[in-house]
Structure formats: C-alpha cells, structure tokens
Tab-separated table of C-alpha atoms in Angstrom:
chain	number	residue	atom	x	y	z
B	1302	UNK	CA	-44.342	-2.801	-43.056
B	1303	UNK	CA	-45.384	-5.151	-45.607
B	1304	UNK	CA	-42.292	-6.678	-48.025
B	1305	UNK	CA	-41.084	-5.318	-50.763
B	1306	UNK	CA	-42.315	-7.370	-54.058
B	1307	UNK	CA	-39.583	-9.274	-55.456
B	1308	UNK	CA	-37.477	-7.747	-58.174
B	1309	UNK	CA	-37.930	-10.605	-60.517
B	1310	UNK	CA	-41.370	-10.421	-60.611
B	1311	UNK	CA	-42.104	-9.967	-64.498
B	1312	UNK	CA	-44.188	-7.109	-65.805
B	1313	UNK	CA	-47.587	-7.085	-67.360
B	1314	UNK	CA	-47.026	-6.815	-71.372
B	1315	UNK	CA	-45.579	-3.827	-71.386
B	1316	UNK	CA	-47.070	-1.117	-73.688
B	1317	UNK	CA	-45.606	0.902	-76.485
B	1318	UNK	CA	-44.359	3.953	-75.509
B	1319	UNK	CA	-46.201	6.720	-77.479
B	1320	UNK	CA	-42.146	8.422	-77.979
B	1321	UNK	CA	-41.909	5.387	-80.719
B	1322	UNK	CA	-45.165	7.515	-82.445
B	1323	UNK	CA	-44.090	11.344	-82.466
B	1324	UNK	CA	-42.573	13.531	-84.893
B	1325	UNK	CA	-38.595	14.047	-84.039
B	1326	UNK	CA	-38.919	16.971	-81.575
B	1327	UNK	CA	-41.579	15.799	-78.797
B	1328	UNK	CA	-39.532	12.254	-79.434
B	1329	UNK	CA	-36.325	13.665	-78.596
B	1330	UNK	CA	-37.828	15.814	-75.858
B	1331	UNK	CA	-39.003	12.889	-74.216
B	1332	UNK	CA	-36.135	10.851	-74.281
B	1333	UNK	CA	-34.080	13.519	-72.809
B	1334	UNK	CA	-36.897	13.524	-70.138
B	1335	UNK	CA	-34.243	11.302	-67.943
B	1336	UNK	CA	-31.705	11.871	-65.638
B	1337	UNK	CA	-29.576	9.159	-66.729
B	1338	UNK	CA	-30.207	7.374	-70.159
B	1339	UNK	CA	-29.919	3.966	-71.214
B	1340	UNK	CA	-28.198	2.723	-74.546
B	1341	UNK	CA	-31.107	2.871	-76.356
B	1342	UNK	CA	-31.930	6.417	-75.396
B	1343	UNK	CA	-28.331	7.237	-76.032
B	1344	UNK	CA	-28.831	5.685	-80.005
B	1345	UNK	CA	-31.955	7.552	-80.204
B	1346	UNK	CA	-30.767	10.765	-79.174
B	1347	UNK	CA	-27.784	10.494	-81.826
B	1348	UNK	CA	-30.300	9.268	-84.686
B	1349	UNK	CA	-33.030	12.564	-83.693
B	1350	UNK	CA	-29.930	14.547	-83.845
B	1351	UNK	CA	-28.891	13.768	-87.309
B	1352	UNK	CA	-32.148	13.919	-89.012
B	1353	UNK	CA	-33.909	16.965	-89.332
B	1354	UNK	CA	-34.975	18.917	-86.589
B	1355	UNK	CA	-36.917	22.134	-86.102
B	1356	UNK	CA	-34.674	23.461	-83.198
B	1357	UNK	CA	-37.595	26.785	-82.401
B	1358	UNK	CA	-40.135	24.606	-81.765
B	1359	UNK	CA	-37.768	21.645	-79.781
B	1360	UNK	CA	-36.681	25.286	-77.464
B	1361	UNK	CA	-40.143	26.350	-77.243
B	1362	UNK	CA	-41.286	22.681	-76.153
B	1363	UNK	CA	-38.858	22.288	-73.918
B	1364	UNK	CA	-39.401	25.733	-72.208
B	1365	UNK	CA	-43.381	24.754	-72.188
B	1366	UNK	CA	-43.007	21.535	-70.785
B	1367	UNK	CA	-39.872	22.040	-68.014
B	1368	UNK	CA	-37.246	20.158	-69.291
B	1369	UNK	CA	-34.897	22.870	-70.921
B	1370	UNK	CA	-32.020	21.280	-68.412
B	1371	UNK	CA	-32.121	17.719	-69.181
B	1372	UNK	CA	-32.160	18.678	-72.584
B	1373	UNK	CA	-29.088	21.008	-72.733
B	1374	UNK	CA	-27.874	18.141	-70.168
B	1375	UNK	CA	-27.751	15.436	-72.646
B	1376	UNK	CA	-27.488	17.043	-75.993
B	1377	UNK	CA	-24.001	18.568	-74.674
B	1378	UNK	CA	-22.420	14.500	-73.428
B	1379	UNK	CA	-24.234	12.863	-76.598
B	1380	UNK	CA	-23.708	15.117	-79.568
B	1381	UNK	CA	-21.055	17.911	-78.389
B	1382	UNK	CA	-19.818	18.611	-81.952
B	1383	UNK	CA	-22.600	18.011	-84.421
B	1384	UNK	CA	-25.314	20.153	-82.202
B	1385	UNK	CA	-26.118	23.581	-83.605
B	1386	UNK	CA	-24.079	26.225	-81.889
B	1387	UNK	CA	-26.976	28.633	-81.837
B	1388	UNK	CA	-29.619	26.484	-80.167
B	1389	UNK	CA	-26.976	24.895	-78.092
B	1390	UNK	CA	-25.921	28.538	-76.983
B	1391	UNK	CA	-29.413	29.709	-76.253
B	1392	UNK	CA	-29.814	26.456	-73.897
B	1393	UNK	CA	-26.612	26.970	-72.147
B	1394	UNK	CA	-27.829	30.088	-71.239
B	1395	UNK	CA	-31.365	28.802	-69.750
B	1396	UNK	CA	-29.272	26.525	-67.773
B	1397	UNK	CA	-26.752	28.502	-66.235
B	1398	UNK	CA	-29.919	30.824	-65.697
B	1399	UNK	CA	-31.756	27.717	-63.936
B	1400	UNK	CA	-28.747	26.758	-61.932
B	1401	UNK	CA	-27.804	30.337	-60.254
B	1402	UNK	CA	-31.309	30.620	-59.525
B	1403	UNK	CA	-31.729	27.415	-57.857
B	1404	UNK	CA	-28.326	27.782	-55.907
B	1405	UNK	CA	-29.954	30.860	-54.289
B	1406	UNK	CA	-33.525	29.710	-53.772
B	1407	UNK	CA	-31.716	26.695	-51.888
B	1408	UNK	CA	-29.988	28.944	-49.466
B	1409	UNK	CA	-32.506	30.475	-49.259
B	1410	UNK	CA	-34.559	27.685	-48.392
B	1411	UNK	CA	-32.029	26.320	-45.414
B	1412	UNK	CA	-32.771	30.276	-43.991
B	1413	UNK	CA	-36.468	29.484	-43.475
B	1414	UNK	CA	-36.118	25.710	-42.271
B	1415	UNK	CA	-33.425	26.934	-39.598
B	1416	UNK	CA	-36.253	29.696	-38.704
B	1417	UNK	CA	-38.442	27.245	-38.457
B	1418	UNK	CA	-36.519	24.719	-36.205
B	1419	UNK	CA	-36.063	27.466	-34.114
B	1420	UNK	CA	-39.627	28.009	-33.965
B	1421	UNK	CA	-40.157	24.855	-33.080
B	1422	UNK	CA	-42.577	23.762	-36.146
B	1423	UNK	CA	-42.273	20.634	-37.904
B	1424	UNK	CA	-42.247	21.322	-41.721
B	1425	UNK	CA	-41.570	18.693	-44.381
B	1426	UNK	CA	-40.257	20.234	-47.336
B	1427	UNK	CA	-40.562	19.048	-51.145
B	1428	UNK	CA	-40.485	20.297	-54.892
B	1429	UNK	CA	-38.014	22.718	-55.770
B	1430	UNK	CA	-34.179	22.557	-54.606
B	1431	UNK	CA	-35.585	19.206	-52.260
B	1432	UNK	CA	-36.694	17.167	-55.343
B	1433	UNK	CA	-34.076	18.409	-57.692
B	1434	UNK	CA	-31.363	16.718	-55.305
B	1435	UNK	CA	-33.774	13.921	-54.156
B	1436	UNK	CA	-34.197	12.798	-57.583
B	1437	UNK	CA	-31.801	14.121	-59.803
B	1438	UNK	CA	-28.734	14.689	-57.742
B	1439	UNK	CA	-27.787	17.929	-59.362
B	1440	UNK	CA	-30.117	21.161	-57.976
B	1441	UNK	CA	-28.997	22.396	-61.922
B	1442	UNK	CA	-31.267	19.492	-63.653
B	1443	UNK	CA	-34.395	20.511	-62.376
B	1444	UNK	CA	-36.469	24.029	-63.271
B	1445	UNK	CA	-37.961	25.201	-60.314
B	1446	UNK	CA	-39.968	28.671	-59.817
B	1447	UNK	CA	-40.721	28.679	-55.833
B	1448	UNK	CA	-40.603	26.822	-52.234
B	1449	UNK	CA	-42.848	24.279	-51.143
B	1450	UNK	CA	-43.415	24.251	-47.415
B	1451	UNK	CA	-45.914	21.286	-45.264
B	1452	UNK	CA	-46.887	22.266	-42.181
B	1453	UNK	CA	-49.674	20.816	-39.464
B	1454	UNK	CA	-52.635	22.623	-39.972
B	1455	UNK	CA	-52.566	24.144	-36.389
B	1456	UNK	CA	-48.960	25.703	-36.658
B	1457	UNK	CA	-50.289	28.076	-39.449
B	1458	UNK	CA	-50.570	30.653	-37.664
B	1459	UNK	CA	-47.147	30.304	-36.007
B	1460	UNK	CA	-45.376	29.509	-39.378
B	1461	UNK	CA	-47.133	33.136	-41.193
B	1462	UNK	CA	-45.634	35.114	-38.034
B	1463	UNK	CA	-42.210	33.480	-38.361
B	1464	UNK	CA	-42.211	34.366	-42.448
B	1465	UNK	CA	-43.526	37.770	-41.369
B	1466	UNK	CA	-40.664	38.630	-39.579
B	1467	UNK	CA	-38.210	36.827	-41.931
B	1468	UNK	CA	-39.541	39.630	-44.595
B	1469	UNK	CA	-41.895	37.710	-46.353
B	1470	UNK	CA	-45.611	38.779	-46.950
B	1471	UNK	CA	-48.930	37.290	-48.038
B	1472	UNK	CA	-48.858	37.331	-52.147
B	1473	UNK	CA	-52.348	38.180	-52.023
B	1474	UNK	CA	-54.044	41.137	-50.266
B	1475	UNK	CA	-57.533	39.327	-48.940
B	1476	UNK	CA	-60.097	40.737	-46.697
B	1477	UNK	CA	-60.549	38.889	-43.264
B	1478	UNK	CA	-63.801	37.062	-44.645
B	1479	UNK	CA	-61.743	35.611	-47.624
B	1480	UNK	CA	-58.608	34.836	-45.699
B	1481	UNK	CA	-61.003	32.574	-43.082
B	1482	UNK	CA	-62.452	30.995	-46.489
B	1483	UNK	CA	-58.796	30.471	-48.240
B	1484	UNK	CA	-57.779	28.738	-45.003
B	1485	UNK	CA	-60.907	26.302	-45.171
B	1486	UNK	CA	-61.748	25.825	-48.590
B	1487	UNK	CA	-58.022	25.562	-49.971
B	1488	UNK	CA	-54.451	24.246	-49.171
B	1489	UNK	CA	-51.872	26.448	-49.608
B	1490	UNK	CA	-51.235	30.224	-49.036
B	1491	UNK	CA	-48.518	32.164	-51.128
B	1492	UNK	CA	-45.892	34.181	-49.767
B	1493	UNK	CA	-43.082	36.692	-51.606
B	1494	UNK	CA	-40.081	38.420	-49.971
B	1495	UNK	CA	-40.515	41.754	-49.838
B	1496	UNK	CA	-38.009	42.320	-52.950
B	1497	UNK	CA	-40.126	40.009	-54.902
B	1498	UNK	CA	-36.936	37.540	-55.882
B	1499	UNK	CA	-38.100	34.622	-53.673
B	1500	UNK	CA	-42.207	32.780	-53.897
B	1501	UNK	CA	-42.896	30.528	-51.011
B	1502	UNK	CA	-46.001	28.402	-51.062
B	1503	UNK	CA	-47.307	27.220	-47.268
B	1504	UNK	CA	-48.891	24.175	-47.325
B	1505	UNK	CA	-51.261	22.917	-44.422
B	1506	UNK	CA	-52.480	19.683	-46.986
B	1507	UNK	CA	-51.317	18.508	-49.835
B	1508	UNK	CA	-54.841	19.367	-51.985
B	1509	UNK	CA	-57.441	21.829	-51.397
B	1510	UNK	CA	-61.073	19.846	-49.952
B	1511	UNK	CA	-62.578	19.886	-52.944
B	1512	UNK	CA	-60.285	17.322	-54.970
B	1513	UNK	CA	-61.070	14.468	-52.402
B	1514	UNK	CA	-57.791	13.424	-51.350
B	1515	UNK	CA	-56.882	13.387	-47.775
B	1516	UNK	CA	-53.617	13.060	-46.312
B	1517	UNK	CA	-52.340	13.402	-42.891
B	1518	UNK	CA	-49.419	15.659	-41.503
B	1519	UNK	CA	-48.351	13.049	-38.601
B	1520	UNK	CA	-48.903	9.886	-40.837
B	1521	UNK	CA	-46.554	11.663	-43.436
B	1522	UNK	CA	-44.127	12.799	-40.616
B	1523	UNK	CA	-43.883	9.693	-38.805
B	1524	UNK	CA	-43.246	8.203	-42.343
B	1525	UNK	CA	-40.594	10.544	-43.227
B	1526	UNK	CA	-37.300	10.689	-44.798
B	1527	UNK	CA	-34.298	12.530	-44.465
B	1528	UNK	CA	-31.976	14.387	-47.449
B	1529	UNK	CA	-28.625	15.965	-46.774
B	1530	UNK	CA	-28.833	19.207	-48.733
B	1531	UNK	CA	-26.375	22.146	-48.457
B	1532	UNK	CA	-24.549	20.424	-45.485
B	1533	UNK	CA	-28.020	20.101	-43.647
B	1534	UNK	CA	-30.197	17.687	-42.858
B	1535	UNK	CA	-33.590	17.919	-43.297
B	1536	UNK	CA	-37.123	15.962	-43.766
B	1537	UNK	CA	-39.051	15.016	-46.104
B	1538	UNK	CA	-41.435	12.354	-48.039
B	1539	UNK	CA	-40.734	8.938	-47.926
B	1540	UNK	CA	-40.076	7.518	-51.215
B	1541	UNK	CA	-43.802	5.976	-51.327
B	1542	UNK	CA	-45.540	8.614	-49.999
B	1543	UNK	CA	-43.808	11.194	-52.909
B	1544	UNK	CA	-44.915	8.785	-55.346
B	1545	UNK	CA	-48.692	9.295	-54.396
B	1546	UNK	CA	-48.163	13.040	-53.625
B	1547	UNK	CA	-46.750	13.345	-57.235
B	1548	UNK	CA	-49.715	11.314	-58.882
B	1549	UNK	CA	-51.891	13.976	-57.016
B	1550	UNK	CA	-49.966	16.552	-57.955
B	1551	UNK	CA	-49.594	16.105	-61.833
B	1552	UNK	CA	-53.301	14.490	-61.983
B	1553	UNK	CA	-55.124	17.958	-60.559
B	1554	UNK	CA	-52.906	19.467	-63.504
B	1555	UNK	CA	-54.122	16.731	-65.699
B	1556	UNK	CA	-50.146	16.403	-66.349
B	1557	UNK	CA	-49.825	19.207	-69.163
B	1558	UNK	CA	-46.050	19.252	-68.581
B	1559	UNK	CA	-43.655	16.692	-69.860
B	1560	UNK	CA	-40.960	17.714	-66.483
B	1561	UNK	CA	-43.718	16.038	-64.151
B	1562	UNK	CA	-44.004	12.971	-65.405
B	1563	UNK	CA	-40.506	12.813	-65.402
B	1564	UNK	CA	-39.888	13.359	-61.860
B	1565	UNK	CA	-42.612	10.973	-61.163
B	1566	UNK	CA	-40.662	8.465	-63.453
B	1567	UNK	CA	-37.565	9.374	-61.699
B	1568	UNK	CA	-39.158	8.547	-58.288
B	1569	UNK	CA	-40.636	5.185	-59.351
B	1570	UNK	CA	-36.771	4.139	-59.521
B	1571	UNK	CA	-35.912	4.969	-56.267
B	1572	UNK	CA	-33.889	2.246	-54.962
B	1573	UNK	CA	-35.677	-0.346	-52.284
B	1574	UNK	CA	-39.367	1.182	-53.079
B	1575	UNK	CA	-42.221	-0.336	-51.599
B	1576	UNK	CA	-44.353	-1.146	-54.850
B	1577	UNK	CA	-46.813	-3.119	-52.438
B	1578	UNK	CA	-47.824	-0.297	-50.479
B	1579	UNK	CA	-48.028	2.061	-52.783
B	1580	UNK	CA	-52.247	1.096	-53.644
B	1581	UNK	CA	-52.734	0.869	-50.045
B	1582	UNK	CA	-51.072	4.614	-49.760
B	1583	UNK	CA	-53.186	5.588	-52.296
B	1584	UNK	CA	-56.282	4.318	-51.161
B	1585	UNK	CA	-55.914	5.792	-47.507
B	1586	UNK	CA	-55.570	9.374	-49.255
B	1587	UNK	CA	-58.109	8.697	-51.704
B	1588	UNK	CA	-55.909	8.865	-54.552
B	1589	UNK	CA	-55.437	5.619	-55.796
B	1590	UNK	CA	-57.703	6.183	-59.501
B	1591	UNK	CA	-54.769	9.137	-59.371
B	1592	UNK	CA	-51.928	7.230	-58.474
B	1593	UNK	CA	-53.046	4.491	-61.123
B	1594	UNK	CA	-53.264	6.834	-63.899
B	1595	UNK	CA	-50.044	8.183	-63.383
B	1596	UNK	CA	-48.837	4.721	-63.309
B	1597	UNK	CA	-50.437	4.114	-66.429
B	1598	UNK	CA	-48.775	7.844	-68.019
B	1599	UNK	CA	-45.295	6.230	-66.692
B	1600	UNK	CA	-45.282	3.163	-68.519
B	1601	UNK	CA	-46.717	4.520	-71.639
B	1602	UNK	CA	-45.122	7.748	-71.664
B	1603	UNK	CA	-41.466	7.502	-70.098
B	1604	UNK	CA	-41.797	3.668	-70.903
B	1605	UNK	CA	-41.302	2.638	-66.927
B	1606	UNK	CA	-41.816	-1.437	-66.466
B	1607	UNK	CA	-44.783	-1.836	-63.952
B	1608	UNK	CA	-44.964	-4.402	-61.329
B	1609	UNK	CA	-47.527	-6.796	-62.707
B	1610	UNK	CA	-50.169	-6.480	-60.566
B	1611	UNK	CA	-50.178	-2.607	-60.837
B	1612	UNK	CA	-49.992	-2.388	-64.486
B	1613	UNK	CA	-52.891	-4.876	-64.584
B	1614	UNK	CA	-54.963	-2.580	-62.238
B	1615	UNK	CA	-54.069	0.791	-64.025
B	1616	UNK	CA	-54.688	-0.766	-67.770
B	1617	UNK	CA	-58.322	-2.589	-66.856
B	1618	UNK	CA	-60.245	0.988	-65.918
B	1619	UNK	CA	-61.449	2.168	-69.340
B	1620	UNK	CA	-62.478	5.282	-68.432
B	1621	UNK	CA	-58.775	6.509	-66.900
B	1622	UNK	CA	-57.673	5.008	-69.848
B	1623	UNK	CA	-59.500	7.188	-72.145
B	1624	UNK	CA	-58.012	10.353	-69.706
B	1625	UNK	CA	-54.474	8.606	-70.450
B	1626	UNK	CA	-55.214	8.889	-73.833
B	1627	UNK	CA	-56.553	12.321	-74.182
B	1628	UNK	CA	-53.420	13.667	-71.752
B	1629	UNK	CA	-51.039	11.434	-74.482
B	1630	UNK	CA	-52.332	12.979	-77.158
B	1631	UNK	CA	-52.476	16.281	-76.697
B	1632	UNK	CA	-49.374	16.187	-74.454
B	1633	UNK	CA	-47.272	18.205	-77.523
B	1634	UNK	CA	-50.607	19.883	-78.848
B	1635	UNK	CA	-50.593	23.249	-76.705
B	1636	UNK	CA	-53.353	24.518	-78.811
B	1637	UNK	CA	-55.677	21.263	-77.281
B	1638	UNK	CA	-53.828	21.516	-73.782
B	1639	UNK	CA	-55.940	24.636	-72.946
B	1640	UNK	CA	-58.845	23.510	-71.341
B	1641	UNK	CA	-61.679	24.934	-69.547
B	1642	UNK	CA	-62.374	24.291	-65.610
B	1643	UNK	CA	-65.570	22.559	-66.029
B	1644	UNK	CA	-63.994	20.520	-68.446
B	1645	UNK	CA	-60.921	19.924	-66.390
B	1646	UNK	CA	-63.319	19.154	-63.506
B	1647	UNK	CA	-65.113	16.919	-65.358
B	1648	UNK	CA	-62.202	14.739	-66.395
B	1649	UNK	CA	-61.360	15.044	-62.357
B	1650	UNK	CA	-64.860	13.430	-61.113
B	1651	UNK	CA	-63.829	10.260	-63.433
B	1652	UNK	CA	-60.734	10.044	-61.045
B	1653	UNK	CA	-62.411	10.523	-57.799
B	1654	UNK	CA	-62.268	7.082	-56.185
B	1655	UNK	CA	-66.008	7.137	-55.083
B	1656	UNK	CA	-69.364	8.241	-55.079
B	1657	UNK	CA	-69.278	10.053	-52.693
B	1658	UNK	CA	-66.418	11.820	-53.288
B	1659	UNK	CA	-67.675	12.859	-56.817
B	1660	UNK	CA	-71.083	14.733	-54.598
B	1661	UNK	CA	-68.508	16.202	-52.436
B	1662	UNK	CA	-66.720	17.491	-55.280
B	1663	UNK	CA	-69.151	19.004	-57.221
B	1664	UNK	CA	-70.714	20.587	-54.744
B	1665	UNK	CA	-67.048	22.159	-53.386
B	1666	UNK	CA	-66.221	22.965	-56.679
B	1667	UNK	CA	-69.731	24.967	-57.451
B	1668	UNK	CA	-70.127	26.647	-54.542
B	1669	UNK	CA	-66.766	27.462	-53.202
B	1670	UNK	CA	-65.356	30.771	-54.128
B	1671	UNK	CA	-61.473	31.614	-54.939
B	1672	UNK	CA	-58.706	34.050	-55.262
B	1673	UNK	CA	-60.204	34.043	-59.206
B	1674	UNK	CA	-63.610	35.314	-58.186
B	1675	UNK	CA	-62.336	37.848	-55.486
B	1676	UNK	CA	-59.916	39.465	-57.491
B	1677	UNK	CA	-62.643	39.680	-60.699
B	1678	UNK	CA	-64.934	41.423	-58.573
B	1679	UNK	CA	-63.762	43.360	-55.004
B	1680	UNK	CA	-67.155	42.979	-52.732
B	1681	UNK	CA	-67.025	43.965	-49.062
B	1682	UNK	CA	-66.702	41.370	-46.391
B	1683	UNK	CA	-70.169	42.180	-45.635
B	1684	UNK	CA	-71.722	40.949	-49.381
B	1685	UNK	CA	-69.086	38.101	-49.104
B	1686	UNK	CA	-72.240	35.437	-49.692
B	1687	UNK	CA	-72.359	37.047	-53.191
B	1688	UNK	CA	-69.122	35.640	-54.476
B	1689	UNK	CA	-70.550	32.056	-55.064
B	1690	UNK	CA	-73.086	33.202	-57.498
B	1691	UNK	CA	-70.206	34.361	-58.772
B	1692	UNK	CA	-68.849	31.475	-59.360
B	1693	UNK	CA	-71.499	29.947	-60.657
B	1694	UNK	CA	-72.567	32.327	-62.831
B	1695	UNK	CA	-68.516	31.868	-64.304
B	1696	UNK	CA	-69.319	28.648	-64.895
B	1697	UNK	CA	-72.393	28.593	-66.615
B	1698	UNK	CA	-70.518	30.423	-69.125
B	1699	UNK	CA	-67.913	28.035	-69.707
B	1700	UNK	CA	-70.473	25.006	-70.316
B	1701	UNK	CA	-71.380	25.349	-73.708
B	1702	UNK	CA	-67.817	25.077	-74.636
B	1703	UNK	CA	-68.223	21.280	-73.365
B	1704	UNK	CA	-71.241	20.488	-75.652
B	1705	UNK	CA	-68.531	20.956	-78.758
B	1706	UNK	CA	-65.229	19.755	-76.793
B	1707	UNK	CA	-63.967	16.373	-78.268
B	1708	UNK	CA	-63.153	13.271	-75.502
B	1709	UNK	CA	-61.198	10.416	-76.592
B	1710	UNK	CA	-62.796	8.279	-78.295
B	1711	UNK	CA	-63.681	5.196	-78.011
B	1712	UNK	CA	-61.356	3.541	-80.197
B	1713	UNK	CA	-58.315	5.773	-79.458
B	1714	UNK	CA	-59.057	3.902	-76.011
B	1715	UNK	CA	-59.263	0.672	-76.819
B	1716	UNK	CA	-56.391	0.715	-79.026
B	1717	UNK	CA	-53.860	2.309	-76.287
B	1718	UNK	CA	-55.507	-0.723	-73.824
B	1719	UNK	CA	-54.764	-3.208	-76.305
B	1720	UNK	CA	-51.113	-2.328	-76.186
B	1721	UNK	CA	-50.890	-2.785	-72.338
C-alpha cells in the first residue's frame, strides 16, 4: 500500500466557504453540520443565535436536509439558556424520536448479520446504525430511515431466502420478467418486515449499471474494516473505500441534502486516511470525476482543507465546477432542488469519467425500464418489451422542461474557481 501523504503537506488556497455567504439559518445549519466543532464554529453558533432567526424555516431545513440531531446536539451545549424553549422542545423531541428508533433498527440489524453468519454469507454492512457509530460515535447523531446490506452478487439468492424466513418480504410485488430485469439492470432490492417497522435495502453493487461505476465485492472485502457495534464485531468499508462509496452515493443524488456532505466531511477526517489512494480508488470504480466533486463540495461547503494535489485536480475541471456551483446554490433553494431526470441525467454524463461511459449511460438510462414504469402501467410478462417505450415516451415529455431550465453560468463558475 502506497504511503500516506505527509500531514504537513500545505493545502491548495483554500476556498471560501459559501456558509460565510448565506442568510443566518442555512449558515447556522451548516455549521452545526459537525460532529465536533471548532472555536470558530462555537463563536458562530453563539453570534447566529443572538441575531435574528426564523426558527420554522431553520426546523423545516433541518428536517429537509438530515441534520435535525446535530442541530438539537449543539444548540443544547452552546446556547442552553438563551435558545427558544419552543423550537428547542420541538427538536428534543425529533431527537429522542431519532435515537429510540435507531437503538432498535441496530438490534435489529445484529439479528440479520448473526443470520447471516450463520448462513455463511459474507455481507459488509454500511449507512444507518454502521455509519452513525463509524463516524459520529453516538447511533443518536445520525437520522437514519433503513438497513444497508452488500452482498456478492451470487449469494442473492441465498441472502432473499434467509430474510424470507427471518419475516421479511420483497417491498415490491414484481412479475418474474421484471424481477430477472431488477436483478440485471439495478443494484439493490428492498425488503420490509412483515409489520412494516423495519426497511432493509440488499445490495449486490454499490450503483445500478447504468451510472458507470464499478466496484468489486472481494476487492472491497479483502479491503475491509472492522467496527465494534452493540458488543459485536462486524465488517465493513475501509476508511478509503467509504470515502469513494460516499462521493458515489451523494453525486447520483446530486447531494440535495446538507446530512451527506456531512458524513462525507466527517469521513475525510478519519484518522491515518490514505489521501494518496483515494484517486487511484476512484479511478478503478470509475468514480473519480465523482469523488473529485465531492472533494470540491467538502472544501467549499463544510470548509475541509484538501491535500494539495487533490484540491488542484477537483478545482481545474470547469465543467464539475459549474455542477459544484449549481448544487451550492440551490443547496437551501428547495423550490430549484426539484429537478427533472433528464436533467439530473444530464448533469450525471458531465461526471462520467469517459466516453464511453457517457454511450453506455445513455443508452442504459433510455432503454432500461424501472420499478417507476412498471408500477405506472401493469403489462403482462408477456408485453414486457413494451415497458421501454415506456420509458421513453416518459422522457420525451420531460425534455422541453430542459430547453427553459437555467445551468450555472458561466461567471457564477469562474468566480467560485477563482476562490480555490
């Protein structure tokens, strides 16, 4: 394994944080976007605080964007007696709401790993109760809705008979034809107990074919790490391999929510990190125009300090700059966070990291059907060649809508890459 860059090493003119540009309530969101603050996060948390504040719309930001716990987290240490009691009551609630639920979707959790060890199927697990106490070490600090399961490809069947008879069942009633599709064309299939309290999603990749990236279970398990979690060990991601899985993660999302950035923050400070793999990770999953924009959201939204060479590499592409910008400024617009797919898959071509991964991509993402199209219209297996016309037809609706939408512009772009 190749050394670890020294921690000296200076970084690349760092940028200005867009926080030091928004109004008071995405400003303080962000900076409570950390699981431990520094002084000046501390003194800018106290200032917020006493000016004035629209608390509904800081509550319904933080719901939006994730980060409901940190918030309540901090507010309560910094500013116990000058915080409004209602606001400060309503968050208490969310997170003693967040933190029973997460206490029993982690036992519930250790349930299906022990299932699975006895099953004899590797599984690497992540997100939820696993990231919460990788990265934040308190399962209460994180929001999590479900259970992320990786498993080889070839154990799927194996690992749907095991959650079978653990009283789990497909979240999605599909006809034989579409099940065969879901398992080539995508990456996941959902499962819900039976009393509809507990969502598991079972990975066999990390993304579906058509985004391009590629990443292999035994690379990843060979790789792997170990987290002691409810008196149990178990595996998952190395530190540099969660980075990239994150970038990919938050970049097919286009990284609407403020609580993914900051777990990708929160993961870039993971003591002992390889920051000179982490390009050469990317590029071997084809993710590395992903894993530099996230870089690039990092620095200039949770103001992390960049290893030279990496901030140098995410600030010189214009055109993922001028995605940074559009995510950064409509990051705390939810009325221009909405957008369409074609639009969403346009902005995810610019980040394929070839060619020929853009053809590939197009023509996955025309022609291959989904969940979407099956439940809009219920064909028999036997007119199942109908549903990408479908698709395309869906489509063709949506792209007028891009003749009027707005991209960054030029400027905007040149401006956020002069301040790198």
């Amino acid at each position: 394994m190749a050394p670890s860059w020294s921690p000296t090493l200076k970084p690349f003119e760092p940028t200005v944080p867009i926080v030091h540009s928004l109004s008071n309530e995405p400003r303080l969101l962000t900076t409570c976007a950390r699981a431990t603050l520094r002084p000046e996060d501390v003194a800018t948390i106290r200032a917020l605080c006493k000016s004035a504040l629209n608390w509904e719309v800081l509550l319904e930001s933080a719901k939006r964007h994730g980060i409901s716990p940190l918030l309540y987290w901090h507010l309560r240490e910094q500013i116990p007696q000058t915080a409004p009691s209602a606001p400060m009551q309503l968050l208490r609630a969310r997170f003693e709401k967040n933190a029973y639920r997460n206490l029993f979707l982690t036992g519930e959790l250790l349930k299906v790993l022990d299932a699975f060890k006895d099953g004899n199927i590797r599984v690497l697990a992540y997100k939820g109760p696993v990231q919460a106490a990788l990265l934040y070490g308190n399962l209460a600090l994180r929001e999590m809705t479900d259970l992320d399961l990786l498993i080889e490809p070839a154990t799927f069947p194996a690992a749907r008979k095991l959650l079978l008879g653990l009283g789990f069942k497909p979240a999605l009633t599909l006809t034989p034809k579409q099940e065969a599709s879901r398992l080539r064309s995508d990456c996941e299939y959902e499962f819900v107990s039976l009393d509809g309290t507990v969502c598991l999603d079972l990975h066999w990749n990390i993304a579906p074919p058509h985004l391009g990236q590629v990443f292999y279970f035994d690379d990843l398990w060979q790789r792997r790490g170990t987290l002691l979690l409810g008196g149990r060990s178990l595996a998952t991601f190395s530190a540099e391999d969660l980075v990239v899985i994150l970038a990919v993660h938050g970049g097919k999302h286009l990284w609407k929510r403020l609580c993914w950035l900051s777990d990708f923050a929160k993961c870039l400070q993971t003591p002992n990190l390889d920051w000179a793999i982490l390009r050469t990770r990317g590029r071997a999953a084809r993710a590395e125009s992903m894993l530099l924009l996230a870089l690039s959201l990092a620095q200039g939204v949770m103001d992390v300090q960049l290893p030279a060479e990496l901030s140098i590499a995410a600030n010189a592409n214009t055109a993922l700059q001028g995605i940074a910008t559009h995510i950064e400024r409509n990051l705390f617009r939810p009325e221009l966070n909405v957008e369409t797919d074609v639009a969403r898959w346009l902005a995810l071509l610019r980040l394929s990291d070839g060619g020929w991964d853009r053809v590939r991509r197009v023509a996955r993402f025309a022609f291959a059907s989904g969940p979407r199209e099956w439940q809009t219209a219920s064909l028999p297996d036997a007119l199942f060649g109908l549903y990408p016309l479908l698709r395309i037809a869906a489509l063709l609706r949506q792209a007028p809508s891009l003749l009027f939408s707005r991209s960054p512009a030029p400027a905007e772009t040149q401006i956020r890459m002069q301040k790198t």
